[in-house]
C-alpha cells in the first residue's frame, strides 16, 4: 500500500435510518428469473434509482460511471440520499473523494449477503469493514436496507448511511494535521517504496534488456515494522499506539541518550585471546564506528520499542479500547517488542483527550512517556555460566566447569542453580583461583555489581566444610580519559571482600559495590567488551586469613542499575 499524504477529513455520518433486512427469497428469485436490472451495469442501475442520486452524482464527478459501467466485477455499497453529508464530499478534490469515500464503498469480487455472513470486506482503498447478518444486515455499522441487487457486472446493496473513512495508525502518524512531527520523522527515515512486480503491467524491454512497466504498482515498505515487530499499516491487525508530543519525545530522548555515550576519539583496546593480563593492542575493529550515530539510533529505538501495544496480547486486555477478556493482568502492558511495562495506568493517564479510533486500532496522543529506565533502555544485566562469554583463566588453580543435575540439587540452599563454575584449588594452602567474566550490554550508567556464590551443600552428597572466603574483584573498562586498565592496574578495584558467615549454607548474592561506566559498549565490536575478574585473596601467614577457604563456586554476576536497586528497596519497604 502506498501511504496517501493528503490531510484527512474526518467526516461524521448523518443520522441513521431504521431498517430491517428484506426477504432473501426475493433476491434469489431475481437471479433465477433474470430480472431487467440484472442485465444492466452497476452504473446504469445505481444512476437510475431516485434514492441514490447523490451517490451517483459523486461517482460521475470522479469518472466512476465508466468504472462501474465496464466488465470488471464489483460489489458496491450505495448510501441513500440524505443519510450522509453530501455537501462536504462534493467539495472534496477528486483524489480525496475517490480514496476516502468512493473506494470505501466499492470492493472487488462478489459479497452476497446471506443469512449467516460475518466477515471483513477489503475495499478498493485497502480499508476493512465488517459485513454481517447476525443481529441485522449491516456494513460498517450501517443498516443495509436493500441487499443483493443484481447487475451484469456485479451486485450492489443500498445502505442508510456512508461508512466513515479512518486512517490506519501509520497513515495517521503522517497525515493528521495536529500530530507532532518528530515521531513521524523517525518512521519516515526508514520508509521506502518497492515495485510490486506481480501486480504491475509489463511493458516493452528497453535497449539494455531491462523489463519496463506500462503500469507500475509501488508498495510502501518500512524496515522499522520488522524491528518493532508491528505492521501498523496492516488493516487486519489491531494495535494501540502511544504517540508522544514533540515535547514528550524530546524529553525522553534527552534522558535515554545519556545511557549511550561513546568515546569518539580514543580507540578501544580489546581483550586478547592469549590471556587476560597480557599486553593489550589497539583494536582496529571499531576504527570507523560512529559514536554519535549509535547514541542517536539506540535512543530513538528505545522510544519506538515502547510505543506499540498489540490488542492480541493478554497483557493489554485491560485497556478500555481492547475487546479482550479480563485476566487479572491489570496495570501491566507489553509492547510488540516484548518489553513489559509496569505502571500501565500511569502511562496511559498521560493521554491527551480520548483514544482516537483508527481503522486498525487506536492512537493515544500522550504528553509524557512515563517509562521506567530499567524496563526500556537501562535493564539489569546478568552474566551467568550458560554463556560462552565466561572464560575461567587457569593460573595457580585447576578450574572445572561443573553441571549440577536436578537430583543432586539441595533446594534448601536457595534459588535454583543448575550450572556454576567450580574453581578448585590445586592445593589448600597457596593457590588463589581466579575467574574472568566478559560484560555484555553495558550502558554509560551506574550499576551495583553483585557476585552470586554457591555453597558446597548445593550438592546433597557434598561433605565439604563450608568456609568464609576473602576475594578481590577487579574491573577493566575505558575510563573518562579513554584509558583501559590492565590486569596489574585495573580501572576499578574492590579488595579483600569477605563473604558473610550467615550465608555459608545459602546461595549468596554478594553486593560488591557501585561501578560507574562513563561509556557504553552496546553496538560495537565484541572485541571491546569490558571484563570482571574475581580472585581469591588470602594471606596464609595471617592467623585469621589462613582459616578462610580458597575454593569458589560462582553462578554468575549481576549488574543492576543503581536507580533500579533504589526502586526495589523502596518497594520492599512499602510492602
Coordinates of C-alpha atoms in Angstrom, one line a residue:
X1 CA 0.0 0.0 0.0
X2 CA 1.2 3.5 -0.8
X3 CA 0.7 5.9 2.0
X4 CA -1.6 8.8 0.9
X5 CA -0.2 12.1 2.0
X6 CA -3.4 14.2 1.9
X7 CA -4.8 15.7 5.0
X8 CA -7.6 13.5 6.4
X9 CA -11.1 15.0 6.6
X10 CA -12.9 13.3 9.4
X11 CA -16.5 13.0 8.3
X12 CA -19.3 12.2 10.7
X13 CA -22.1 10.2 9.3
X14 CA -25.6 11.6 9.3
X15 CA -28.5 10.3 11.5
X16 CA -29.1 6.6 10.7
X17 CA -32.4 5.4 9.3
X18 CA -34.1 2.5 10.9
X19 CA -34.4 -0.5 8.6
X20 CA -34.7 -4.3 8.5
X21 CA -33.5 -6.9 6.1
X22 CA -35.7 -7.7 3.2
X23 CA -36.6 -11.3 2.3
X24 CA -33.7 -13.2 0.8
X25 CA -36.0 -15.2 -1.4
X26 CA -36.9 -12.1 -3.3
X27 CA -33.3 -11.6 -4.4
X28 CA -32.6 -15.2 -5.0
X29 CA -35.6 -15.2 -7.3
X30 CA -34.3 -12.2 -9.2
X31 CA -31.2 -14.2 -10.2
X32 CA -33.3 -17.1 -11.2
X33 CA -35.7 -15.3 -13.4
X34 CA -33.1 -12.8 -14.9
X35 CA -34.8 -9.5 -13.8
X36 CA -34.3 -6.5 -16.1
X37 CA -31.8 -4.8 -13.8
X38 CA -29.6 -8.0 -13.7
X39 CA -28.9 -7.3 -17.4
X40 CA -27.7 -3.7 -16.8
X41 CA -24.4 -2.5 -15.4
X42 CA -23.9 -1.3 -11.9
X43 CA -23.7 2.3 -13.1
X44 CA -27.0 2.0 -15.0
X45 CA -28.8 0.5 -12.0
X46 CA -27.4 2.9 -9.4
X47 CA -27.9 6.1 -11.5
X48 CA -31.5 5.1 -12.3
X49 CA -32.6 5.0 -8.7
X50 CA -34.2 8.1 -7.3
X51 CA -32.9 7.4 -3.7
X52 CA -29.2 7.2 -4.9
X53 CA -28.9 10.4 -6.9
X54 CA -26.4 12.0 -4.5
X55 CA -24.2 8.9 -4.5
X56 CA -24.5 8.7 -8.3
X57 CA -23.5 12.4 -8.7
X58 CA -20.3 11.8 -6.7
X59 CA -19.5 8.7 -8.8
X60 CA -20.0 10.7 -12.0
X61 CA -17.8 13.6 -10.7
X62 CA -14.7 11.4 -10.5
X63 CA -15.3 9.2 -13.5
X64 CA -16.6 6.2 -11.7
X65 CA -19.6 6.0 -14.0
X66 CA -17.2 4.5 -16.5
X67 CA -15.5 2.2 -14.0
X68 CA -18.9 0.8 -12.8
X69 CA -20.0 0.6 -16.4
X70 CA -17.3 -1.8 -17.7
X71 CA -16.9 -5.5 -17.4
X72 CA -14.9 -5.7 -14.2
X73 CA -16.9 -7.3 -11.4
X74 CA -17.6 -5.2 -8.3
X75 CA -19.7 -5.1 -5.1
X76 CA -21.0 -1.6 -4.3
X77 CA -22.5 -0.3 -1.0
X78 CA -24.5 2.7 -2.0
X79 CA -25.7 5.2 0.7
X80 CA -29.2 6.6 0.3
X81 CA -29.9 10.3 -0.3
X82 CA -30.0 12.3 2.9
X83 CA -28.1 9.7 5.0
X84 CA -24.6 11.2 4.6
X85 CA -23.0 14.7 4.3
X86 CA -23.2 15.0 0.6
X87 CA -22.2 18.7 0.5
X88 CA -18.9 18.0 2.3
X89 CA -17.9 15.2 0.0
X90 CA -18.9 17.2 -3.1
X91 CA -16.4 19.9 -2.1
X92 CA -13.5 17.4 -1.9
X93 CA -10.9 17.3 -4.6
X94 CA -11.2 14.3 -6.9
X95 CA -8.3 12.3 -5.4
X96 CA -9.5 12.7 -1.8
X97 CA -13.1 11.9 -2.8
X98 CA -12.0 8.7 -4.5
X99 CA -9.6 7.5 -1.8
X100 CA -11.7 8.4 1.2
X101 CA -15.2 7.9 0.1
X102 CA -15.9 6.1 -3.2
X103 CA -13.4 3.3 -2.7
X104 CA -14.7 2.7 0.8
X105 CA -18.0 1.7 -0.8
X106 CA -16.6 -0.4 -3.6
X107 CA -14.9 -3.8 -3.4
X108 CA -13.7 -6.5 -5.8
X109 CA -15.5 -9.8 -6.0
X110 CA -19.0 -10.8 -5.0
X111 CA -20.1 -10.1 -1.5
X112 CA -23.6 -11.5 -1.4
X113 CA -25.3 -11.1 2.0
X114 CA -26.5 -14.5 3.3
X115 CA -28.4 -15.3 6.5
X116 CA -25.2 -16.1 8.4
X117 CA -22.5 -13.9 6.9
X118 CA -19.9 -12.4 9.2
X119 CA -16.7 -11.3 7.6
X120 CA -14.5 -8.3 6.9
X121 CA -14.6 -6.7 3.5
X122 CA -11.4 -5.3 2.0
X123 CA -12.4 -2.3 -0.2
X124 CA -10.5 -0.7 -3.1
X125 CA -8.7 1.7 -0.8
X126 CA -7.5 -1.3 1.2
X127 CA -9.7 -0.4 4.2
X128 CA -11.6 -3.1 6.1
X129 CA -15.3 -3.0 7.1
X130 CA -17.4 -5.6 8.8
X131 CA -20.2 -7.2 6.8
X132 CA -22.6 -9.2 8.8
X133 CA -26.2 -10.5 9.1
X134 CA -26.3 -11.7 12.7
X135 CA -28.3 -9.1 14.5
X136 CA -29.4 -7.3 11.4
X137 CA -27.9 -6.7 8.0
X138 CA -25.1 -4.2 8.4
X139 CA -22.0 -3.0 6.6
X140 CA -19.6 -0.9 8.6
X141 CA -22.2 -0.3 11.4
X142 CA -24.8 0.9 8.9
X143 CA -28.0 -0.9 8.1
X144 CA -28.4 -2.5 4.6
X145 CA -32.0 -1.6 3.6
X146 CA -31.9 -3.2 0.1
X147 CA -29.4 -6.0 -0.5
X148 CA -28.1 -8.3 -3.2
X149 CA -29.3 -6.2 -6.1
X150 CA -28.0 -7.9 -9.3
X151 CA -26.2 -6.3 -12.2
X152 CA -24.4 -7.7 -15.2
X153 CA -21.0 -6.7 -13.7
X154 CA -21.7 -7.2 -10.0
X155 CA -24.1 -6.6 -7.2
X156 CA -25.0 -3.6 -5.1
X157 CA -26.5 -3.0 -1.7
X158 CA -28.3 0.1 -0.5
X159 CA -27.4 1.5 3.0
X160 CA -28.8 4.0 5.3
X161 CA -25.5 5.9 5.7
X162 CA -21.9 6.2 4.4
X163 CA -19.1 4.3 6.2
X164 CA -16.6 6.6 7.9
X165 CA -13.1 6.6 6.4
X166 CA -10.5 6.1 9.1
X167 CA -6.7 6.2 8.6
X168 CA -4.7 3.3 9.9
X169 CA -2.2 4.1 12.6
X170 CA 0.7 4.5 10.2
X171 CA -1.3 6.9 7.9
X172 CA -2.3 8.9 11.0
X173 CA 1.3 9.4 12.1
X174 CA 2.0 11.3 8.9
X175 CA -1.3 12.7 7.7
X176 CA -3.2 14.0 10.8
X177 CA -2.7 17.8 10.8
X178 CA -2.2 18.2 14.5
X179 CA 0.1 15.2 15.1
X180 CA 3.6 16.3 16.2
X181 CA 6.4 15.7 13.7
X182 CA 9.3 14.1 15.5
X183 CA 7.8 10.6 15.7
X184 CA 6.7 10.9 12.0
X185 CA 10.2 11.9 11.0
X186 CA 11.6 8.9 12.8
X187 CA 9.4 6.5 10.9
X188 CA 9.9 8.3 7.6
X189 CA 13.6 7.8 7.8
X190 CA 13.2 4.0 7.3
X191 CA 10.4 4.2 4.6
X192 CA 11.0 3.1 1.0
X193 CA 8.9 2.1 -2.0
X194 CA 9.3 -1.2 -3.9
X195 CA 8.0 -2.2 -7.3
X196 CA 5.2 -4.8 -7.0
X197 CA 6.1 -6.9 -10.0
X198 CA 3.2 -9.3 -9.5
X199 CA 0.6 -6.5 -9.8
X200 CA 2.4 -4.2 -12.3
X201 CA 1.7 -4.4 -16.0
X202 CA 4.8 -5.3 -18.1
X203 CA 5.8 -3.0 -20.9
X204 CA 8.4 -3.4 -23.6
X205 CA 12.0 -4.5 -22.9
X206 CA 14.4 -1.5 -23.2
X207 CA 17.6 -1.2 -25.1
X208 CA 19.6 -2.6 -22.2
X209 CA 17.4 -5.7 -22.0
X210 CA 15.6 -4.5 -18.9
X211 CA 11.8 -5.0 -18.3
X212 CA 9.8 -1.8 -18.3
X213 CA 6.2 -1.5 -16.9
X214 CA 3.4 0.4 -18.5
X215 CA 1.5 0.5 -15.2
X216 CA 3.8 0.3 -12.1
X217 CA 2.3 -0.6 -8.7
X218 CA 4.5 0.6 -5.9
X219 CA 4.4 -0.9 -2.4
X220 CA 5.4 1.0 0.7
X221 CA 8.0 -0.7 2.9
X222 CA 9.3 0.4 6.3
X223 CA 12.2 -1.6 8.0
X224 CA 11.1 -0.3 11.4
X225 CA 8.0 -2.6 11.1
X226 CA 10.3 -5.6 11.4
X227 CA 12.4 -4.0 14.1
X228 CA 9.4 -3.2 16.2
X229 CA 7.5 -6.4 15.3
X230 CA 4.5 -4.4 14.4
X231 CA 2.8 -3.9 11.0
X232 CA 1.0 -0.7 11.9
X233 CA -0.1 -0.2 8.3
X234 CA -1.9 -3.6 8.3
X235 CA -5.7 -3.3 8.3
X236 CA -6.1 -6.8 9.6
X237 CA -4.1 -6.2 12.9
X238 CA -5.3 -4.2 15.9
X239 CA -2.9 -2.0 17.9
X240 CA -2.9 0.8 20.3
X241 CA 0.0 3.2 19.7
X242 CA 1.3 5.9 22.1
X243 CA 2.1 9.0 20.1
X244 CA 4.2 11.4 22.2
X245 CA 4.1 15.1 21.6
X246 CA 7.3 16.7 20.4
X247 CA 8.0 17.9 23.9
X248 CA 7.4 14.4 25.4
X249 CA 9.5 12.8 22.7
X250 CA 12.4 15.2 23.2
X251 CA 12.3 14.8 27.0
X252 CA 12.6 11.0 26.7
X253 CA 15.2 11.2 24.1
X254 CA 17.4 13.6 26.2
X255 CA 17.1 11.2 29.1
X256 CA 17.8 8.0 27.2
X257 CA 20.8 9.2 25.2
X258 CA 22.8 9.7 28.5
X259 CA 22.9 5.8 28.7
X260 CA 24.5 5.6 25.3
X261 CA 27.6 7.8 25.4
X262 CA 30.6 6.7 23.3
X263 CA 34.2 7.7 23.2
X264 CA 34.7 9.0 19.7
X265 CA 38.4 10.0 19.9
X266 CA 40.3 7.3 21.7
X267 CA 40.1 3.8 20.2
X268 CA 39.1 0.8 22.2
X269 CA 41.5 -1.8 23.3
X270 CA 40.4 -5.5 23.1
X271 CA 41.0 -8.3 25.5
X272 CA 43.3 -10.6 23.6
X273 CA 42.6 -14.3 23.3
X274 CA 46.1 -15.1 24.6
X275 CA 45.0 -14.4 28.2
X276 CA 43.9 -11.7 30.4
X277 CA 46.7 -9.6 31.6
X278 CA 48.8 -9.7 28.5
X279 CA 49.9 -6.5 26.7
X280 CA 46.8 -5.0 25.0
X281 CA 47.0 -4.0 21.4
X282 CA 45.0 -1.3 19.7
X283 CA 41.7 -2.5 18.3
X284 CA 41.1 -2.0 14.6
X285 CA 37.6 -3.4 14.9
X286 CA 36.0 -0.1 15.7
X287 CA 38.2 2.4 13.9
X288 CA 35.2 3.6 11.8
X289 CA 32.3 3.3 14.2
X290 CA 30.2 6.4 14.6
X291 CA 29.5 7.1 18.3
X292 CA 27.1 10.0 17.7
X293 CA 25.1 7.8 15.3
X294 CA 24.9 4.9 17.8
X295 CA 23.7 7.3 20.5
X296 CA 21.0 8.8 18.3
X297 CA 19.9 5.5 16.8
X298 CA 19.7 3.5 20.0
X299 CA 17.9 6.3 21.9
X300 CA 15.3 6.5 19.2
X301 CA 14.9 2.8 19.0
X302 CA 14.3 2.6 22.8
X303 CA 11.4 5.1 22.3
X304 CA 10.0 3.3 19.3
X305 CA 10.1 0.0 21.1
X306 CA 7.9 1.2 23.9
X307 CA 5.0 2.7 21.9
X308 CA 3.1 -0.1 20.2
X309 CA 0.7 -2.4 22.0
X310 CA -1.0 -5.3 20.2
X311 CA -4.6 -5.9 21.1
X312 CA -4.0 -9.7 20.8
X313 CA -1.5 -9.6 23.7
X314 CA -3.1 -10.7 27.0
X315 CA -1.2 -8.0 29.0
X316 CA -3.1 -5.3 27.1
X317 CA -6.6 -6.7 27.5
X318 CA -7.4 -4.3 30.4
X319 CA -7.2 -1.2 28.2
X320 CA -10.6 0.4 27.6
X321 CA -10.2 0.2 23.8
X322 CA -9.3 -3.5 23.7
X323 CA -12.1 -6.0 23.4
X324 CA -10.5 -8.8 25.4
X325 CA -11.3 -10.8 28.5
X326 CA -10.1 -9.5 31.8
X327 CA -7.4 -11.9 33.1
X328 CA -6.1 -10.2 36.2
X329 CA -3.1 -8.7 34.5
X330 CA -4.2 -5.2 35.4
X331 CA -1.7 -2.3 35.2
X332 CA 0.9 -4.1 33.1
X333 CA 1.4 -3.5 29.4
X334 CA 3.5 -5.4 26.9
X335 CA 4.8 -3.8 23.7
X336 CA 5.2 -5.6 20.3
X337 CA 9.0 -5.5 21.1
X338 CA 8.2 -7.8 24.1
X339 CA 9.0 -5.0 26.6
X340 CA 6.9 -5.4 29.7
X341 CA 5.8 -2.1 31.1
X342 CA 4.7 -1.9 34.7
X343 CA 2.6 1.1 35.9
X344 CA 0.4 0.9 32.8
X345 CA -2.3 3.1 34.4
X346 CA 0.3 5.9 34.9
X347 CA 1.5 5.5 31.3
X348 CA -2.0 5.8 29.7
X349 CA -3.0 8.6 32.2
X350 CA -1.0 11.0 30.1
X351 CA -3.3 10.5 27.1
X352 CA -4.5 13.9 25.7
X353 CA -8.3 13.6 25.4
X354 CA -9.7 10.2 24.5
X355 CA -8.1 7.5 22.4
X356 CA -8.6 8.2 18.7
X357 CA -10.1 5.4 16.7
X358 CA -8.2 4.2 13.7
X359 CA -9.1 1.6 11.1
X360 CA -6.7 -0.9 12.7
X361 CA -6.9 0.2 16.4
X362 CA -6.4 3.4 18.4
X363 CA -3.9 6.2 18.7
X364 CA -3.3 7.7 22.1
X365 CA -1.5 11.1 22.0
X366 CA 0.4 11.4 25.2
X367 CA 2.1 14.4 26.8
X368 CA 4.7 12.2 28.6
X369 CA 6.2 8.8 28.3
X370 CA 6.1 7.6 31.9
X371 CA 8.6 4.8 31.3
X372 CA 10.9 3.2 33.9
X373 CA 14.6 3.2 32.6
X374 CA 15.3 -0.4 33.8
X375 CA 12.3 -1.7 31.7
X376 CA 13.2 0.0 28.5
X377 CA 16.7 1.4 27.9
X378 CA 18.8 0.6 31.0
X379 CA 18.0 -3.0 32.0
X380 CA 19.5 -5.2 34.7
X381 CA 22.4 -7.2 33.2
X382 CA 23.4 -10.7 34.2
X383 CA 26.4 -12.8 33.3
X384 CA 25.8 -16.5 34.0
X385 CA 27.7 -19.6 33.1
X386 CA 25.3 -20.6 30.5
X387 CA 27.0 -18.1 28.3
X388 CA 30.1 -18.8 26.3
X389 CA 31.4 -15.4 27.4
X390 CA 32.5 -16.8 30.7
X391 CA 36.2 -17.7 30.4
X392 CA 37.9 -19.0 33.6
X393 CA 41.6 -18.4 33.5
X394 CA 43.8 -21.2 34.8
X395 CA 46.8 -19.8 36.6
X396 CA 47.6 -21.2 40.0
X397 CA 44.4 -23.3 40.2
X398 CA 42.8 -26.2 38.4
X399 CA 39.4 -25.0 37.2
X400 CA 36.5 -27.2 36.3
X401 CA 33.1 -26.2 34.9
X402 CA 30.5 -28.3 36.8
X403 CA 27.0 -29.0 35.6
X404 CA 24.7 -29.7 38.6
X405 CA 21.9 -32.2 37.8
X406 CA 18.5 -31.8 39.3
X407 CA 18.6 -34.9 41.5
X408 CA 21.7 -33.6 43.3
X409 CA 20.2 -30.2 43.9
X410 CA 19.6 -29.2 47.5
X411 CA 16.5 -27.0 47.5
X412 CA 17.1 -25.7 51.0
X413 CA 20.1 -23.6 49.9
X414 CA 18.1 -21.0 47.9
X415 CA 17.2 -20.2 44.3
X416 CA 17.6 -23.0 41.8
X417 CA 21.0 -23.0 40.2
X418 CA 21.7 -25.7 37.5
X419 CA 25.2 -24.7 36.5
X420 CA 28.1 -22.9 38.1
X421 CA 31.9 -22.6 37.8
X422 CA 33.8 -24.5 40.4
X423 CA 37.3 -23.2 40.9
X424 CA 39.0 -26.0 42.6
X425 CA 42.5 -25.0 44.0
X426 CA 45.3 -27.3 43.2
X427 CA 46.4 -27.1 46.8
X428 CA 44.7 -26.0 50.0
X429 CA 47.4 -23.5 51.1
X430 CA 48.8 -21.1 48.5
X431 CA 46.5 -21.5 45.4
X432 CA 44.5 -18.4 44.5
X433 CA 41.8 -19.3 42.0
X434 CA 40.7 -16.6 39.6
X435 CA 37.9 -16.3 37.0
X436 CA 37.2 -13.7 34.3
X437 CA 33.8 -12.6 33.0
X438 CA 33.1 -10.6 29.9
X439 CA 30.4 -8.0 30.3
X440 CA 27.7 -7.6 27.6
X441 CA 25.3 -4.7 27.0
X442 CA 27.0 -2.2 29.3
X443 CA 25.4 1.3 29.2
X444 CA 27.1 4.5 30.3
X445 CA 25.5 4.5 33.7
X446 CA 25.9 3.5 37.3
X447 CA 25.5 -0.2 38.3
X448 CA 25.6 -2.1 41.6
X449 CA 27.7 -5.2 40.9
X450 CA 26.8 -8.5 42.6
X451 CA 28.6 -11.9 42.5
X452 CA 26.4 -15.0 43.0
X453 CA 28.3 -17.5 45.2
X454 CA 27.1 -21.1 45.5
X455 CA 27.8 -23.2 48.7
X456 CA 29.2 -26.7 48.7
X457 CA 25.9 -28.0 50.1
X458 CA 24.1 -27.2 46.8
X459 CA 25.0 -30.9 46.1
X460 CA 23.2 -33.1 48.5
X461 CA 26.1 -35.5 48.5
X462 CA 28.7 -33.0 49.4
X463 CA 30.7 -33.5 52.7
X464 CA 32.9 -30.4 52.2
X465 CA 33.2 -28.0 55.1
X466 CA 31.8 -24.5 54.3
X467 CA 34.3 -21.7 54.8
X468 CA 34.3 -17.9 54.5
X469 CA 36.3 -16.7 51.5
X470 CA 38.2 -13.4 51.1
X471 CA 38.5 -12.2 47.5
X472 CA 39.2 -9.3 45.2
X473 CA 37.0 -8.0 42.3
X474 CA 38.7 -6.0 39.5
X475 CA 37.0 -4.3 36.5
X476 CA 38.7 -3.3 33.3
X477 CA 36.9 -0.8 31.1
X478 CA 37.5 2.6 29.5
X479 CA 37.7 5.5 31.9
X480 CA 36.7 9.1 31.3
X481 CA 40.1 9.8 29.6
X482 CA 39.8 6.9 27.3
X483 CA 42.3 4.7 29.1
X484 CA 41.7 1.0 29.8
X485 CA 43.2 -0.8 32.8
X486 CA 45.4 -3.9 32.7
X487 CA 45.4 -7.0 35.0
X488 CA 48.1 -5.4 37.2
X489 CA 46.4 -1.9 37.2
X490 CA 42.6 -2.4 36.7
X491 CA 40.2 0.5 36.2
X492 CA 38.2 -0.3 39.3
X493 CA 39.3 -2.4 42.3
X494 CA 37.4 -3.9 45.2
X495 CA 39.9 -5.6 47.6
X496 CA 39.7 -8.0 50.5
X497 CA 35.9 -8.6 50.2
X498 CA 34.7 -11.1 52.8
X499 CA 31.6 -13.4 52.5
X500 CA 29.2 -13.4 55.4
X501 CA 29.2 -16.4 57.7
X502 CA 25.4 -16.1 57.8
X503 CA 25.2 -17.2 54.1
X504 CA 27.6 -20.1 54.3
X505 CA 25.0 -22.7 53.6
X506 CA 22.9 -20.5 51.2
X507 CA 23.2 -19.1 47.7
X508 CA 24.7 -15.7 48.4
X509 CA 24.1 -12.7 46.0
X510 CA 27.0 -10.7 47.3
X511 CA 27.0 -6.9 46.8
X512 CA 30.5 -5.9 45.6
X513 CA 29.9 -2.2 45.2
X514 CA 29.0 0.6 42.7
X515 CA 30.6 0.9 39.3
X516 CA 30.1 4.0 37.1
X517 CA 30.8 3.3 33.4
X518 CA 31.5 6.5 31.5
X519 CA 31.0 4.9 28.1
X520 CA 28.5 2.4 26.6
X521 CA 29.6 -0.8 24.8
X522 CA 26.3 -1.6 23.1
X523 CA 26.5 -1.9 19.3
X524 CA 30.3 -2.1 19.0
X525 CA 32.7 -5.0 18.3
X526 CA 32.7 -7.9 20.7
X527 CA 36.5 -7.5 20.9
X528 CA 35.9 -4.4 23.1
X529 CA 33.8 -5.8 25.9
X530 CA 34.9 -4.9 29.4
X531 CA 35.5 -7.7 31.9
X532 CA 35.5 -8.5 35.6
X533 CA 37.9 -10.8 37.5
X534 CA 37.1 -12.5 40.8
X535 CA 40.1 -13.8 42.6
X536 CA 40.8 -15.4 46.0
X537 CA 42.9 -13.1 48.2
X538 CA 44.1 -14.5 51.5
X539 CA 47.3 -14.4 53.5
X540 CA 48.1 -17.9 54.7
X541 CA 50.5 -16.5 57.2
X542 CA 47.8 -14.4 58.9
X543 CA 46.3 -16.2 61.9
X544 CA 42.8 -15.1 60.8
X545 CA 43.0 -15.4 57.0
X546 CA 44.7 -18.8 56.9
X547 CA 41.3 -20.3 58.0
X548 CA 39.5 -18.8 55.0
X549 CA 38.6 -21.1 52.1
X550 CA 40.2 -20.8 48.7
X551 CA 37.6 -22.6 46.6
X552 CA 35.0 -20.6 44.7
X553 CA 31.7 -21.7 43.2
X554 CA 30.3 -18.8 41.0
X555 CA 26.9 -19.0 39.3
X556 CA 27.4 -15.5 37.7
X557 CA 27.3 -11.8 38.1
X558 CA 24.5 -9.2 38.2
X559 CA 24.9 -5.6 37.2
X560 CA 21.8 -3.8 38.5
X561 CA 21.3 -0.1 37.7
X562 CA 21.6 1.9 40.9
X563 CA 18.2 3.7 40.3
X564 CA 16.6 0.2 39.9
X565 CA 18.1 -1.0 43.1
X566 CA 16.8 2.1 44.9
X567 CA 13.4 1.5 43.5
X568 CA 13.4 -2.2 44.6
X569 CA 14.4 -1.2 48.1
X570 CA 11.5 1.3 48.4
X571 CA 9.1 -1.3 47.1
X572 CA 10.3 -3.7 49.8
X573 CA 9.9 -1.0 52.5
X574 CA 6.4 -0.3 51.2
X575 CA 5.4 -3.9 51.4

